[in-house]
Amino acid sequence: MKIFREPAKLQKWCRAQKRAGKKIALVPTMGYLHEGHISLITEAKRRKADEIVVSVFVNPVQFGPNEDYAKYPRDEKADLAKCRAAGATAVFFPTPANMYLEHHSVYINEEDLSKGLCGARRPGHFRGVCTVVAKLFNLAHPDFAVFGQKDYQQAQVIKRMVRDLNFDLDIVLAPIVREPSGLARSSRNTYLSPDEKASALVLSRSLKSLKAGKLSLSGVAKAIEKAGLKVDYVECVDAETLQPAKKAVPGTCVLVAAYAGKTRLIDNILI
Ligand code: PAF
């Protein structure tokens, strides 16, 4: 497995793979890899990529000033071992300084799908995501890139960016990977105390009940508050346009964000 730290070196290597006719998959991550990330690598393998490039970069530009950039969990050694075991063929570990050169001044703004949901609560977040993902596309020349459905809005925003800026690659969405309890896997779960982790199960459980028709949207919000979490939003939107939908009917997606203590968790379900 190759390890790259310099953007230019990754780019040169990927360009050579491409010229040799290889199919390249990109799996962008912020590291502290868990089963959810591994499933993205597995999906790349299933799609017969010759080279699977995993990027591990906690992107400062997508964090707000009061968010958890500094304390976001990092473990390079463990991430390397997990990438190797999962079948990645290259790992990219850049630093903020070599991703964002002095006087970096170009950013990508998606101006429609980013407006609501997490975009409304985390100003600048999707600008940071789009910018770094576009840079990764330009460095890795992937034939396809794999993202998790857990970050549903992010995936839709990236698909729109690819469409509108004519990036020549496919976006693949992989299903949410959950702990046996139902909690969606996330690097941020590591912040949770055992009690918070137990309370957080209300997210997946209430979404499941909603899909089964046993709970309304407001019922989901109530259940979350009752379990001791603080609701950031519970919204039902059209699964493609992300425009608000009145009812959770087929073709919609219900998304939630809530705080368990200080930890902001997200989850969603496609109806
Ligand atoms: O989903 C993530 O981990 C990040 O937002 C991404 C796509 C790697 C960009 O930094």
Coordinates of N, CA, C and O in Angstrom, one line a residue, residues 88-217:
A88 N -7.2 -1.1 0.7 CA -6.8 0.1 0.0 C -5.5 -0.1 -0.6 O -4.6 -0.9 -0.1
T89 N -5.2 0.6 -1.7 CA -3.9 0.4 -2.4 C -3.1 1.7 -2.2 O -1.9 1.7 -2.4
A90 N -3.7 2.8 -1.8 CA -3.0 4.0 -1.5 C -3.7 4.8 -0.4 O -4.9 4.8 -0.4
V91 N -2.9 5.4 0.5 CA -3.5 6.3 1.5 C -2.9 7.7 1.3 O -1.7 7.8 1.1
F92 N -3.7 8.7 1.4 CA -3.2 10.1 1.3 C -3.5 10.8 2.6 O -4.6 10.9 3.1
F93 N -2.4 11.2 3.3 CA -2.4 11.9 4.5 C -1.8 13.3 4.4 O -0.7 13.5 4.8
P94 N -2.5 14.2 3.8 CA -1.9 15.6 3.7 C -2.0 16.3 5.0 O -2.7 15.9 5.9
T95 N -1.3 17.5 5.0 CA -1.4 18.4 6.2 C -2.3 19.6 5.7 O -2.3 19.9 4.5
P96 N -2.8 20.3 6.7 CA -3.6 21.5 6.3 C -2.7 22.5 5.5 O -3.1 23.1 4.5
A97 N -1.4 22.5 5.9 CA -0.5 23.5 5.2 C -0.2 23.1 3.7 O -0.1 24.0 2.9
N98 N -0.2 21.8 3.4 CA 0.1 21.5 2.0 C -1.2 21.3 1.2 O -1.2 21.3 0.0
M99 N -2.4 21.3 1.9 CA -3.6 21.3 1.1 C -4.0 22.7 0.9 O -4.6 23.0 -0.2
Y100 N -3.8 23.6 1.9 CA -4.2 25.0 1.7 C -2.9 25.9 1.8 O -2.5 26.2 2.9
L101 N -2.4 26.2 0.6 CA -1.2 26.9 0.6 C -1.4 28.4 1.0 O -2.6 28.8 1.1
E102 N -0.4 29.1 1.4 CA -0.6 30.5 1.8 C -1.4 31.2 0.8 O -1.2 31.1 -0.4
H103 N -2.3 32.1 1.3 CA -3.1 32.9 0.4 C -4.1 32.1 -0.4 O -4.6 32.5 -1.4
H104 N -4.4 30.8 0.0 CA -5.4 30.0 -0.6 C -6.7 30.9 -0.7 O -7.1 31.4 0.3
S105 N -7.3 31.1 -1.9 CA -8.4 32.0 -1.9 C -9.5 31.6 -2.9 O -10.4 32.4 -3.2
V106 N -9.5 30.3 -3.2 CA -10.6 29.8 -4.1 C -11.4 28.7 -3.4 O -10.8 27.8 -2.8
Y107 N -12.7 29.0 -3.3 CA -13.6 28.0 -2.6 C -14.8 27.7 -3.5 O -15.1 28.5 -4.4
I108 N -15.4 26.6 -3.2 CA -16.6 26.2 -4.0 C -17.8 26.3 -3.2 O -17.9 25.7 -2.1
N109 N -18.8 27.1 -3.7 CA -20.1 27.2 -3.0 C -21.2 26.6 -3.8 O -21.5 27.0 -4.9
E110 N -21.8 25.6 -3.2 CA -23.1 25.0 -3.7 C -24.2 25.9 -3.1 O -24.2 26.0 -1.9
E111 N -25.1 26.4 -3.9 CA -26.0 27.4 -3.4 C -27.4 27.0 -3.2 O -28.3 27.9 -3.0
D112 N -27.7 25.8 -3.4 CA -29.1 25.4 -3.3 C -29.3 24.3 -2.2 O -29.9 24.6 -1.2
L113 N -28.7 23.1 -2.5 CA -29.0 22.0 -1.5 C -28.3 22.2 -0.2 O -28.6 21.6 0.8
S114 N -27.3 23.2 -0.2 CA -26.6 23.4 1.1 C -27.3 24.4 2.0 O -26.8 24.6 3.1
K115 N -28.4 24.9 1.5 CA -29.0 26.0 2.3 C -29.7 25.6 3.6 O -29.5 26.2 4.6
G116 N -30.4 24.4 3.6 CA -31.1 24.0 4.8 C -30.4 23.0 5.6 O -29.1 22.9 5.5
L117 N -31.1 22.3 6.5 CA -30.6 21.2 7.3 C -29.2 21.6 8.0 O -29.1 22.6 8.6
C118 N -28.2 20.8 7.8 CA -26.9 21.1 8.4 C -26.3 22.4 7.9 O -25.6 23.0 8.6
G119 N -26.6 22.7 6.6 CA -26.0 23.9 6.0 C -26.5 25.1 6.8 O -25.7 26.1 6.9
A120 N -27.7 25.1 7.2 CA -28.3 26.3 7.9 C -27.7 26.4 9.3 O -27.5 27.5 9.8
R121 N -27.4 25.3 9.9 CA -26.8 25.3 11.3 C -25.3 25.4 11.3 O -24.8 25.7 12.4
R122 N -24.7 25.0 10.2 CA -23.2 25.0 10.2 C -22.7 25.9 9.0 O -22.3 25.4 8.0
P123 N -22.8 27.2 9.2 CA -22.5 28.1 8.0 C -21.1 27.8 7.5 O -20.2 27.7 8.3
G124 N -20.9 27.7 6.3 CA -19.6 27.5 5.7 C -19.2 26.1 5.6 O -18.2 25.7 4.9
H125 N -20.0 25.2 6.2 CA -19.6 23.8 6.3 C -19.5 23.2 4.9 O -18.4 22.6 4.5
F126 N -20.5 23.3 4.1 CA -20.5 22.7 2.8 C -19.5 23.4 1.8 O -19.1 22.7 0.8
R127 N -19.3 24.6 2.0 CA -18.3 25.3 1.2 C -16.9 24.6 1.5 O -16.1 24.4 0.5
G128 N -16.7 24.3 2.7 CA -15.4 23.6 3.1 C -15.4 22.2 2.5 O -14.4 21.8 2.0
V129 N -16.5 21.5 2.6 CA -16.6 20.1 2.1 C -16.4 20.1 0.5 O -15.6 19.4 0.0
C130 N -17.1 21.0 -0.1 CA -17.0 21.0 -1.6 C -15.6 21.4 -2.0 O -15.1 20.8 -3.0
T131 N -15.0 22.3 -1.4 CA -13.7 22.8 -1.8 C -12.7 21.6 -1.6 O -11.9 21.3 -2.5
V132 N -12.7 21.0 -0.5 CA -11.7 19.9 -0.3 C -12.0 18.7 -1.2 O -11.1 18.1 -1.7
V133 N -13.3 18.4 -1.4 CA -13.6 17.2 -2.2 C -13.2 17.5 -3.6 O -12.6 16.6 -4.3
A134 N -13.4 18.7 -4.1 CA -13.0 19.1 -5.5 C -11.5 18.9 -5.6 O -11.0 18.4 -6.6
K135 N -10.8 19.4 -4.6 CA -9.3 19.3 -4.6 C -8.9 17.8 -4.7 O -8.0 17.4 -5.4
L136 N -9.6 17.0 -3.9 CA -9.2 15.5 -3.9 C -9.5 14.9 -5.2 O -8.8 14.1 -5.7
F137 N -10.6 15.3 -5.9 CA -11.0 14.8 -7.2 C -9.8 15.2 -8.2 O -9.4 14.4 -9.0
N138 N -9.4 16.4 -8.1 CA -8.3 16.9 -9.0 C -7.0 16.2 -8.7 O -6.1 16.0 -9.6
L139 N -6.8 15.7 -7.5 CA -5.5 15.0 -7.2 C -5.5 13.6 -7.5 O -4.6 13.0 -8.0
A140 N -6.7 12.9 -7.3 CA -6.7 11.5 -7.4 C -7.3 11.0 -8.8 O -7.2 9.8 -9.1
H141 N -7.8 11.9 -9.6 CA -8.4 11.5 -10.9 C -9.3 10.2 -10.8 O -9.1 9.3 -11.6
P142 N -10.2 10.2 -9.8 CA -10.9 8.9 -9.6 C -12.0 8.7 -10.8 O -12.5 9.7 -11.3
D143 N -12.2 7.4 -11.1 CA -13.3 7.1 -11.9 C -14.6 7.2 -11.1 O -15.7 7.4 -11.7
F144 N -14.5 6.8 -9.8 CA -15.7 7.0 -9.0 C -15.2 7.3 -7.5 O -14.1 7.0 -7.2
A145 N -16.1 7.9 -6.8 CA -15.7 8.2 -5.4 C -16.9 7.7 -4.5 O -18.1 7.8 -5.0
V146 N -16.6 7.1 -3.4 CA -17.6 6.5 -2.5 C -17.8 7.4 -1.3 O -16.9 7.7 -0.5
F147 N -19.1 7.7 -1.0 CA -19.5 8.4 0.2 C -20.6 7.7 0.9 O -21.3 6.9 0.3
G148 N -20.7 8.0 2.2 CA -21.7 7.3 3.0 C -23.0 8.0 3.0 O -23.1 9.2 3.1
Q149 N -24.1 7.2 3.1 CA -25.4 7.8 3.1 C -25.7 8.5 4.5 O -26.6 9.3 4.6
K150 N -24.9 8.2 5.5 CA -25.1 8.8 6.8 C -25.1 10.4 6.6 O -25.8 11.1 7.2
D151 N -24.1 10.8 5.8 CA -24.0 12.3 5.5 C -24.9 12.5 4.3 O -24.3 12.8 3.2
Y152 N -26.2 12.4 4.4 CA -27.0 12.4 3.2 C -27.0 13.7 2.5 O -26.8 13.8 1.3
Q153 N -27.1 14.8 3.2 CA -27.1 16.1 2.6 C -25.7 16.3 1.9 O -25.7 16.8 0.7
Q154 N -24.7 16.0 2.5 CA -23.3 16.1 1.9 C -23.3 15.4 0.6 O -22.8 15.9 -0.4
A155 N -23.8 14.1 0.6 CA -23.7 13.4 -0.7 C -24.5 14.0 -1.8 O -24.1 14.1 -2.9
Q156 N -25.7 14.6 -1.4 CA -26.5 15.3 -2.5 C -25.7 16.5 -3.0 O -25.7 16.9 -4.2
V157 N -25.1 17.3 -2.1 CA -24.4 18.5 -2.4 C -23.2 18.1 -3.4 O -23.0 18.8 -4.4
I158 N -22.5 17.0 -3.0 CA -21.4 16.7 -3.8 C -21.8 16.2 -5.2 O -21.2 16.5 -6.2
K159 N -22.9 15.5 -5.3 CA -23.5 15.0 -6.6 C -23.8 16.2 -7.4 O -23.5 16.3 -8.6
R160 N -24.4 17.3 -6.8 CA -24.7 18.5 -7.5 C -23.4 19.2 -8.0 O -23.4 19.7 -9.1
M161 N -22.4 19.2 -7.2 CA -21.2 19.9 -7.6 C -20.6 19.1 -8.8 O -20.1 19.8 -9.7
V162 N -20.6 17.8 -8.7 CA -20.1 17.0 -9.8 C -20.8 17.3 -11.1 O -20.2 17.5 -12.2
R163 N -22.2 17.3 -11.0 CA -23.0 17.6 -12.2 C -22.7 19.0 -12.7 O -22.4 19.2 -13.9
D164 N -22.8 20.0 -11.8 CA -22.7 21.4 -12.3 C -21.3 21.8 -12.7 O -21.2 22.7 -13.5
L165 N -20.3 21.2 -12.2 CA -18.9 21.6 -12.6 C -18.3 20.6 -13.5 O -17.1 20.6 -13.8
N166 N -19.1 19.6 -14.0 CA -18.7 18.7 -15.0 C -17.5 17.8 -14.6 O -16.6 17.6 -15.4
F167 N -17.4 17.5 -13.3 CA -16.4 16.5 -12.9 C -16.6 15.2 -13.6 O -17.8 14.7 -13.7
D168 N -15.6 14.6 -14.1 CA -15.7 13.4 -14.9 C -15.6 12.1 -14.0 O -14.6 11.4 -14.0
L169 N -16.6 11.9 -13.1 CA -16.5 10.7 -12.3 C -17.9 10.4 -11.8 O -18.8 11.3 -11.9
D170 N -18.1 9.2 -11.3 CA -19.4 8.8 -10.7 C -19.3 8.9 -9.2 O -18.3 8.6 -8.6
I171 N -20.4 9.3 -8.6 CA -20.5 9.3 -7.1 C -21.3 8.1 -6.7 O -22.5 7.9 -7.2
V172 N -20.8 7.3 -5.8 CA -21.4 6.1 -5.3 C -21.8 6.3 -3.9 O -21.0 6.8 -3.1
L173 N -23.1 6.0 -3.5 CA -23.5 6.2 -2.2 C -23.6 4.8 -1.5 O -24.3 3.9 -2.0
A174 N -23.0 4.6 -0.4 CA -23.0 3.4 0.4 C -23.9 3.5 1.6 O -24.0 4.6 2.2
P175 N -24.7 2.4 1.9 CA -25.7 2.5 3.0 C -25.0 2.8 4.3 O -23.8 2.6 4.6
I176 N -25.9 3.3 5.2 CA -25.4 3.7 6.6 C -25.0 2.3 7.3 O -25.7 1.4 7.2
V177 N -23.9 2.4 8.0 CA -23.4 1.2 8.8 C -23.7 1.5 10.2 O -23.4 2.6 10.7
R178 N -24.4 0.6 10.9 CA -24.8 0.9 12.3 C -24.2 -0.1 13.2 O -23.8 -1.2 12.9
E179 N -24.1 0.3 14.5 CA -23.6 -0.6 15.5 C -24.7 -1.6 15.7 O -25.9 -1.3 15.4
P180 N -24.5 -2.7 16.4 CA -25.6 -3.7 16.6 C -26.8 -3.0 17.3 O -27.9 -3.4 17.0
S181 N -26.5 -2.0 18.1 CA -27.6 -1.4 18.8 C -28.5 -0.5 17.9 O -29.6 -0.1 18.2
G182 N -28.0 -0.2 16.7 CA -28.7 0.6 15.7 C -28.1 2.0 15.6 O -28.4 2.7 14.6
L183 N -27.2 2.4 16.5 CA -26.6 3.7 16.4 C -25.7 3.8 15.1 O -24.9 2.9 14.9
A184 N -25.9 4.9 14.4 CA -25.1 5.0 13.1 C -23.7 5.2 13.5 O -23.3 6.0 14.4
R185 N -22.8 4.5 12.8 CA -21.4 4.6 13.1 C -20.9 6.0 12.8 O -21.2 6.5 11.7
S186 N -20.1 6.5 13.6 CA -19.5 7.9 13.4 C -18.2 8.0 14.3 O -18.2 7.5 15.4
S187 N -17.2 8.7 13.7 CA -16.0 8.9 14.5 C -16.4 9.7 15.8 O -15.7 9.6 16.8
R188 N -17.4 10.5 15.7 CA -17.8 11.3 16.9 C -18.5 10.5 18.0 O -18.6 11.0 19.1
N189 N -18.8 9.2 17.7 CA -19.4 8.4 18.8 C -18.4 8.2 19.9 O -18.8 8.0 21.0
T190 N -17.2 8.4 19.6 CA -16.1 8.2 20.6 C -16.2 9.3 21.7 O -15.7 9.1 22.8
Y191 N -16.9 10.4 21.4 CA -17.1 11.5 22.4 C -18.1 11.1 23.5 O -18.2 11.7 24.5
L192 N -19.0 10.1 23.1 CA -20.2 9.8 24.0 C -19.8 9.1 25.2 O -19.1 8.1 25.2
S193 N -20.4 9.5 26.3 CA -20.3 8.7 27.6 C -21.3 7.5 27.4 O -22.1 7.5 26.5
P194 N -21.1 6.4 28.2 CA -22.0 5.3 28.1 C -23.5 5.7 28.1 O -24.3 5.2 27.4
D195 N -23.8 6.6 29.0 CA -25.2 7.0 29.2 C -25.7 7.7 27.9 O -26.8 7.5 27.4
E196 N -24.8 8.6 27.4 CA -25.2 9.4 26.2 C -25.4 8.4 25.0 O -26.3 8.6 24.2
K197 N -24.5 7.4 25.0 CA -24.6 6.4 23.9 C -25.9 5.7 23.9 O -26.6 5.5 22.9
A198 N -26.3 5.3 25.2 CA -27.6 4.6 25.3 C -28.7 5.5 24.9 O -29.6 5.1 24.2
S199 N -28.7 6.8 25.3 CA -29.8 7.7 25.0 C -29.8 8.0 23.5 O -30.9 8.2 22.9
A200 N -28.7 7.9 22.8 CA -28.6 8.3 21.4 C -29.3 7.2 20.5 O -29.6 7.5 19.4
L201 N -29.6 6.1 21.1 CA -30.3 5.0 20.3 C -31.6 5.5 19.9 O -32.2 5.0 18.9
V202 N -32.2 6.5 20.6 CA -33.5 7.0 20.2 C -33.5 7.5 18.8 O -34.5 7.5 18.1
L203 N -32.4 8.0 18.3 CA -32.3 8.5 16.9 C -32.7 7.4 15.9 O -33.7 7.6 15.1
S204 N -32.0 6.3 15.9 CA -32.3 5.3 14.9 C -33.6 4.7 15.2 O -34.4 4.3 14.2
R205 N -33.9 4.5 16.5 CA -35.2 3.8 16.8 C -36.4 4.7 16.4 O -37.4 4.1 15.8
S206 N -36.3 6.0 16.6 CA -37.5 6.8 16.3 C -37.7 6.9 14.7 O -38.8 6.9 14.2
L207 N -36.5 6.9 14.0 CA -36.6 7.0 12.6 C -37.2 5.7 12.0 O -38.1 5.8 11.1
K208 N -36.8 4.6 12.6 CA -37.4 3.3 12.2 C -38.9 3.3 12.5 O -39.7 2.8 11.6
S209 N -39.3 3.8 13.6 CA -40.8 3.8 14.0 C -41.5 4.7 13.0 O -42.6 4.4 12.6
L210 N -40.9 5.8 12.6 CA -41.5 6.7 11.7 C -41.8 6.0 10.4 O -42.8 6.1 9.8
K211 N -40.7 5.3 9.9 CA -40.8 4.7 8.6 C -41.9 3.6 8.7 O -42.6 3.3 7.7
A212 N -42.1 3.0 9.8 CA -43.1 1.9 10.0 C -44.5 2.5 10.2 O -45.4 1.8 10.4
G213 N -44.5 3.8 10.2 CA -45.8 4.5 10.4 C -46.3 4.6 11.8 O -47.5 4.9 12.1
K214 N -45.4 4.3 12.8 CA -45.8 4.3 14.2 C -45.6 5.6 14.9 O -45.9 5.8 16.0
L215 N -44.9 6.5 14.2 CA -44.5 7.8 14.8 C -44.6 8.9 13.7 O -44.2 8.7 12.6
S216 N -45.1 10.1 14.2 CA -45.1 11.2 13.2 C -43.8 11.9 13.3 O -42.9 11.7 14.2
L217 N -43.6 13.0 12.4 CA -42.4 13.8 12.5 C -42.2 14.4 13.9 O -41.2 14.4 14.5

